[in-house]
Short mmCIF file of C-alpha atoms in Angstrom, two decimals:
data_model
loop_
_atom_site.label_atom_id
_atom_site.label_comp_id
_atom_site.label_asym_id
_atom_site.label_seq_id
_atom_site.Cartn_x
_atom_site.Cartn_y
_atom_site.Cartn_z
CA MET A 582 87.84 12.86 50.14
CA TYR A 583 84.28 14.05 49.66
CA VAL A 584 82.71 15.02 46.36
CA VAL A 585 80.34 17.98 46.10
CA LEU A 586 78.03 18.70 43.18
CA GLY A 587 76.65 22.16 42.54
CA ALA A 588 79.51 23.95 44.29
CA ASN A 589 78.83 27.18 42.41
CA GLY A 590 75.24 27.18 43.62
CA ARG A 591 73.75 28.03 46.98
CA ALA A 592 73.57 24.71 48.84
CA GLY A 593 76.48 23.00 47.08
CA GLY A 594 78.77 25.95 47.70
CA GLU A 595 77.96 25.99 51.39
CA ALA A 596 78.44 22.21 51.65
CA ALA A 597 81.88 22.45 50.02
CA ARG A 598 82.92 25.34 52.27
CA ALA A 599 81.67 23.55 55.39
CA LEU A 600 83.68 20.44 54.53
CA ILE A 601 86.81 22.51 53.84
CA GLU A 602 86.35 24.31 57.18
CA ARG A 603 86.20 20.89 58.85
CA GLY A 604 89.59 20.09 57.34
CA GLU A 605 88.23 17.50 54.94
CA ALA A 606 89.60 16.89 51.44
CA VAL A 607 87.04 18.05 48.88
CA ARG A 608 86.54 17.53 45.17
CA VAL A 609 84.03 19.86 43.54
CA VAL A 610 82.38 18.83 40.29
CA LEU A 611 81.86 21.70 37.86
CA ARG A 612 80.72 22.00 34.26
CA ARG A 613 83.66 24.11 33.14
CA LYS A 614 87.28 24.17 34.25
CA GLU A 615 87.41 27.99 34.44
CA GLN A 616 84.74 27.91 37.17
CA GLY A 617 87.14 26.17 39.52
CA GLU A 618 89.72 28.85 40.29
CA LYS A 619 88.17 30.00 43.56
CA TRP A 620 87.87 26.40 44.73
CA THR A 621 91.47 25.62 43.89
CA GLU A 622 92.47 28.64 45.97
CA LEU A 623 90.50 27.18 48.89
CA GLY A 624 92.37 23.90 48.55
CA ALA A 625 89.73 21.83 46.79
CA GLU A 626 90.32 19.51 43.87
CA VAL A 627 88.28 20.28 40.75
CA ALA A 628 86.69 17.70 38.46
CA VAL A 629 84.97 18.72 35.25
CA ALA A 630 81.82 16.78 34.39
CA ASN A 631 78.16 17.19 33.46
CA ILE A 632 75.70 15.35 35.65
CA GLU A 633 74.09 13.73 32.62
CA ASP A 634 77.48 12.29 31.56
CA ALA A 635 77.48 9.06 33.57
CA ASP A 636 81.03 8.12 32.51
CA ALA A 637 82.53 11.44 33.62
CA MET A 638 80.50 11.39 36.85
CA THR A 639 81.66 7.85 37.59
CA ASP A 640 85.27 9.04 37.37
CA ALA A 641 84.50 12.03 39.62
CA LEU A 642 82.86 9.84 42.29
CA ARG A 643 85.20 6.86 42.24
CA GLY A 644 87.52 6.24 45.20
CA THR A 645 85.94 8.79 47.55
CA SER A 646 84.42 8.57 51.02
CA GLY A 647 81.08 10.06 50.05
CA ALA A 648 79.31 12.67 47.99
CA PHE A 649 76.80 15.49 48.21
CA LEU A 650 74.43 14.95 45.29
CA LEU A 651 71.67 17.14 43.89
CA ASN A 652 69.33 17.70 40.99
CA PRO A 653 70.09 21.23 39.68
CA PRO A 654 67.18 23.71 39.74
CA PRO A 655 65.33 23.75 36.42
CA VAL A 656 66.09 26.59 34.02
CA SER A 657 64.40 25.39 30.84
CA GLY A 658 62.39 22.52 29.39
CA ASP A 659 60.22 20.07 31.30
CA PRO A 660 61.61 19.83 34.88
CA PHE A 661 60.14 16.35 35.34
CA ALA A 662 61.60 14.91 32.16
CA ARG A 663 64.94 16.51 33.02
CA THR A 664 64.82 14.93 36.48
CA GLU A 665 64.32 11.48 34.99
CA GLU A 666 67.31 11.95 32.70
CA LEU A 667 69.68 13.42 35.28
CA GLY A 668 68.56 11.17 38.11
CA ALA A 669 69.06 8.00 36.09
CA ALA A 670 72.52 9.11 34.93
CA LEU A 671 73.58 10.07 38.44
CA ALA A 672 72.29 6.83 39.94
CA ASP A 673 74.17 4.85 37.28
CA ALA A 674 77.39 6.76 37.98
CA ALA A 675 77.10 6.33 41.76
CA ARG A 676 76.59 2.58 41.45
CA ARG A 677 79.41 2.13 38.94
CA ALA A 678 81.74 4.17 41.17
CA ARG A 679 80.75 2.01 44.17
CA LEU A 680 79.94 5.15 46.15
CA LEU A 681 80.05 4.44 49.87
CA LYS A 682 77.95 7.30 51.21
CA ALA A 683 75.54 9.79 49.63
CA VAL A 684 73.82 12.86 51.03
CA VAL A 685 71.17 13.90 48.50
CA LEU A 686 69.63 17.37 48.61
CA SER A 687 65.84 17.18 48.70
CA SER A 688 63.06 19.33 50.16
CA ILE A 689 60.51 19.27 52.90
CA GLY A 690 57.33 18.18 51.16
CA ALA A 691 59.14 15.67 48.95
CA GLN A 692 57.10 12.85 50.47
CA HIS A 693 54.30 13.92 48.08
CA ALA A 694 54.44 12.62 44.50
CA SER A 695 52.13 15.39 43.27
CA GLY A 696 50.50 18.62 44.33
CA THR A 697 53.77 20.38 45.12
CA GLY A 698 54.96 21.54 41.71
CA VAL A 699 58.71 21.50 41.31
CA ILE A 700 59.17 19.87 44.73
CA ALA A 701 57.59 16.73 43.25
CA THR A 702 60.71 16.33 41.10
CA LEU A 703 62.55 15.65 44.35
CA ASN A 704 60.11 12.92 45.23
CA ARG A 705 61.31 11.29 42.02
CA VAL A 706 64.95 12.04 42.83
CA GLU A 707 64.54 10.20 46.13
CA ALA A 708 63.10 7.21 44.26
CA LEU A 709 65.85 7.20 41.63
CA LEU A 710 68.72 7.62 44.11
CA GLY A 711 67.42 5.43 46.90
CA GLY A 712 70.07 2.86 47.73
CA VAL A 713 72.78 4.25 45.41
CA ALA A 714 75.20 3.85 48.33
CA PRO A 715 75.28 1.61 51.42
CA ALA A 716 74.63 4.80 53.40
CA THR A 717 72.17 7.20 51.75
CA ALA A 718 70.61 10.24 53.40
CA PHE A 719 68.02 12.53 51.85
CA LEU A 720 68.46 16.02 53.27
CA ARG A 721 65.04 17.62 53.00
CA SER A 722 65.64 21.32 53.35
CA GLY A 723 63.19 24.03 54.23
CA TYR A 724 62.58 27.00 51.91
CA PHE A 725 65.93 28.73 51.40
CA VAL A 726 65.99 32.14 53.09
CA GLU A 727 68.39 33.16 50.33
CA THR A 728 65.58 32.73 47.80
CA TRP A 729 64.37 36.14 48.99
CA SER A 730 67.46 37.63 47.31
CA GLU A 731 65.42 37.46 44.10
CA VAL A 732 63.28 40.36 45.35
CA ALA A 733 65.91 42.09 47.50
CA GLN A 734 66.39 44.96 45.04
CA THR A 735 62.65 45.67 45.12
CA VAL A 736 62.69 45.63 48.91
CA VAL A 737 65.59 48.08 49.06
CA SER A 738 64.25 50.45 46.44
CA GLU A 739 60.51 50.33 47.16
CA SER A 740 60.22 49.13 50.80
CA VAL A 741 57.83 46.35 49.79
CA LEU A 742 58.38 42.59 49.84
CA PRO A 743 56.58 40.88 46.95
CA SER A 744 55.60 37.38 48.03
CA PHE A 745 53.97 34.30 46.53
CA ILE A 746 53.50 33.07 50.11
CA GLU A 747 50.67 34.44 52.27
CA PRO A 748 52.38 36.84 54.72
CA SER A 749 51.14 35.23 57.93
CA GLN A 750 51.79 31.59 56.94
CA LYS A 751 54.74 30.13 58.83
CA ILE A 752 56.72 27.50 56.93
CA PRO A 753 60.06 25.76 57.43
CA MET A 754 62.76 28.14 56.16
CA VAL A 755 66.50 27.76 56.53
CA SER A 756 69.69 29.53 55.51
CA THR A 757 71.86 27.73 52.98
CA ILE A 758 74.69 28.10 55.50
CA ASP A 759 72.84 25.61 57.71
CA VAL A 760 72.09 23.38 54.73
CA GLY A 761 75.80 23.18 53.91
CA ARG A 762 76.82 22.59 57.52
CA THR A 763 74.24 19.83 57.92
CA ALA A 764 75.26 18.16 54.67
CA ALA A 765 78.90 18.21 55.77
CA ALA A 766 78.00 16.83 59.20
CA LEU A 767 75.98 13.99 57.68
CA LEU A 768 78.81 13.05 55.34
CA CYS A 769 81.16 12.84 58.32
CA GLU A 770 78.77 10.72 60.40
CA GLU A 771 78.81 6.91 60.37
CA TRP A 772 75.63 5.02 59.50
CA THR A 773 74.27 2.45 57.09
CA GLY A 774 70.99 2.25 55.25
CA LYS A 775 68.61 5.04 54.30
CA ARG A 776 67.86 8.19 56.29
CA VAL A 777 65.51 11.12 55.73
CA VAL A 778 66.68 14.25 57.56
CA GLU A 779 64.41 17.29 57.48
CA LEU A 780 66.06 20.64 58.18
CA GLY A 781 64.61 23.99 59.16
CA GLY A 782 66.00 27.13 60.70
CA PRO A 783 65.96 27.83 64.46
CA GLU A 784 62.19 28.28 64.09
CA ASP A 785 59.63 28.42 61.29
CA TRP A 786 59.11 31.84 59.72
CA SER A 787 56.54 33.68 57.61
CA ALA A 788 56.93 36.15 54.75
CA GLY A 789 55.73 38.80 57.20
CA GLU A 790 58.65 38.00 59.50
CA VAL A 791 61.01 38.14 56.52
CA ALA A 792 59.70 41.66 55.83
CA VAL A 793 60.38 42.61 59.46
CA ALA A 794 63.96 41.31 59.17
CA PHE A 795 64.50 43.41 56.04
CA ALA A 796 62.97 46.41 57.84
CA ASP A 797 65.23 45.97 60.87
CA PHE A 798 68.31 45.83 58.65
CA LEU A 799 67.28 48.78 56.48
CA GLY A 800 66.03 50.89 59.38
CA ARG A 801 62.65 51.62 57.77
CA PRO A 802 59.31 49.84 57.38
CA VAL A 803 58.96 47.10 54.77
CA VAL A 804 55.48 45.94 53.80
CA PRO A 805 54.88 42.34 52.64
CA VAL A 806 52.73 42.42 49.51
CA PRO A 807 51.15 39.14 48.38
CA VAL A 808 51.21 38.71 44.60
CA PRO A 809 47.71 37.60 43.48
CA ALA A 810 47.64 34.08 42.02
CA GLU A 811 46.26 35.38 38.72
CA ARG A 812 49.23 37.74 38.35
CA ARG A 813 52.04 35.30 39.11
CA ALA A 814 52.42 33.59 35.73
CA ALA A 815 52.67 36.93 33.95
CA LEU A 816 55.23 38.15 36.47
CA LEU A 817 57.44 35.09 35.92
CA ALA A 818 57.07 35.52 32.16
CA GLU A 819 58.25 39.13 32.49
CA GLN A 820 61.31 37.80 34.30
CA GLY A 821 62.06 35.44 31.42
CA VAL A 822 61.11 32.19 33.17
CA PRO A 823 60.09 29.58 30.55
CA ASP A 824 56.48 28.39 30.69
CA GLU A 825 57.18 24.80 31.82
CA VAL A 826 59.51 25.96 34.59
CA ALA A 827 57.06 28.66 35.66
CA HIS A 828 54.24 26.10 35.86
CA ALA A 829 56.34 23.90 38.14
CA LEU A 830 57.31 26.84 40.35
CA LEU A 831 53.73 28.04 40.66
CA GLY A 832 52.70 24.51 41.60
CA MET A 833 55.17 24.66 44.49
CA TYR A 834 53.52 27.79 45.88
CA GLU A 835 50.11 26.19 45.50
CA GLY A 836 51.41 23.23 47.50
CA ILE A 837 52.72 25.58 50.19
CA ALA A 838 49.35 27.36 50.37
CA ASN A 839 47.59 23.98 50.62
CA GLY A 840 49.69 22.90 53.60
CA LEU A 841 51.79 20.26 51.82
CA PHE A 842 55.12 21.91 52.66
CA ARG A 843 55.43 20.28 56.03
CA ARG A 844 57.69 17.81 57.81
CA GLU A 845 57.00 14.10 57.67
CA LYS A 846 56.20 12.62 61.07
CA ASP A 847 58.65 9.69 61.04
CA SER A 848 61.71 11.45 59.61
CA GLU A 849 64.65 12.91 61.53
CA HIS A 850 64.05 16.58 62.34
CA ARG A 851 66.94 18.99 62.72
CA ARG A 852 67.20 22.75 63.09
CA GLY A 853 70.00 25.04 62.04
CA SER A 854 71.48 27.88 64.06
CA VAL A 855 71.54 30.79 61.56
CA SER A 856 68.92 33.38 62.50
CA LEU A 857 66.55 34.96 60.01
CA MET A 858 68.14 38.35 60.66
CA THR A 859 71.65 37.04 59.98
CA ALA A 860 70.56 35.44 56.72
CA ILE A 861 68.69 38.55 55.54
CA GLU A 862 71.64 40.79 56.46
CA ARG A 863 73.82 38.67 54.21
CA VAL A 864 71.29 38.76 51.37
CA VAL A 865 71.16 42.57 51.45
CA ALA A 866 74.89 43.04 52.03
CA THR A 867 75.84 40.86 49.06
CA GLY A 868 73.07 42.11 46.83
CA GLY A 869 72.02 38.57 45.95
CA PRO A 870 72.57 34.89 46.75
CA ALA A 871 74.77 34.25 49.72
CA SER A 872 78.49 33.82 49.30
CA ARG A 873 81.23 34.13 51.84
#
């Protein structure tokens, strides 16, 4: 049996589905029991636990073949302080449960301890969770294509793609479908020691190419519109993003602009198979984050 954290999120949900499709026994860890109905229907076992509750997480991890672990995206407070708290609790639980194998969600660019905003929290996650299992892999994902769902309504209604990324800059992007499939594949592989696996889509893409994919799906032009740096904080504030979280997010885009969102030379490099067009079609068709 494999344990999956964050099953009601983008990457965790895809990892759980990919494992179920492989015929593996899966236990999803959720905060509330009522969130588990859809997973029970898919044949998964449901455990209720908060990541910061080391005792409950130990019980959820104990006696399993491996686990997909992650640090949830920040929603409030200081993301770095929260990472220290959650990472320490999760590491404690994994060691007490004698976890045999861990695949930990990280990000391309996590080799940098600073200069990358919120991605730097994953540098700390890698430090905190290094060696929590005899086999530990850090899955450094590219920028989720599904993140563009956050502006999909604007694209559909106004035919413009607001972007914090310069339209011509190609970066590693990947669909969460590929993230889930790769996480499941890693859990089912045999190895010992530490691995760093960096994952992108079939090729690197730019915001301009994302706009073209939206345009192809909608059948009309879509113009990528860069949001000026001086306007970004106000825009996030209008969306209700707390100041500390906004600062960390803006730091990520600064890191991308400065060329820090790139693969590390000595890591394993993998590419997924889901095309940009397929991922964007799903974003528009579902009206938001991908779900199957």
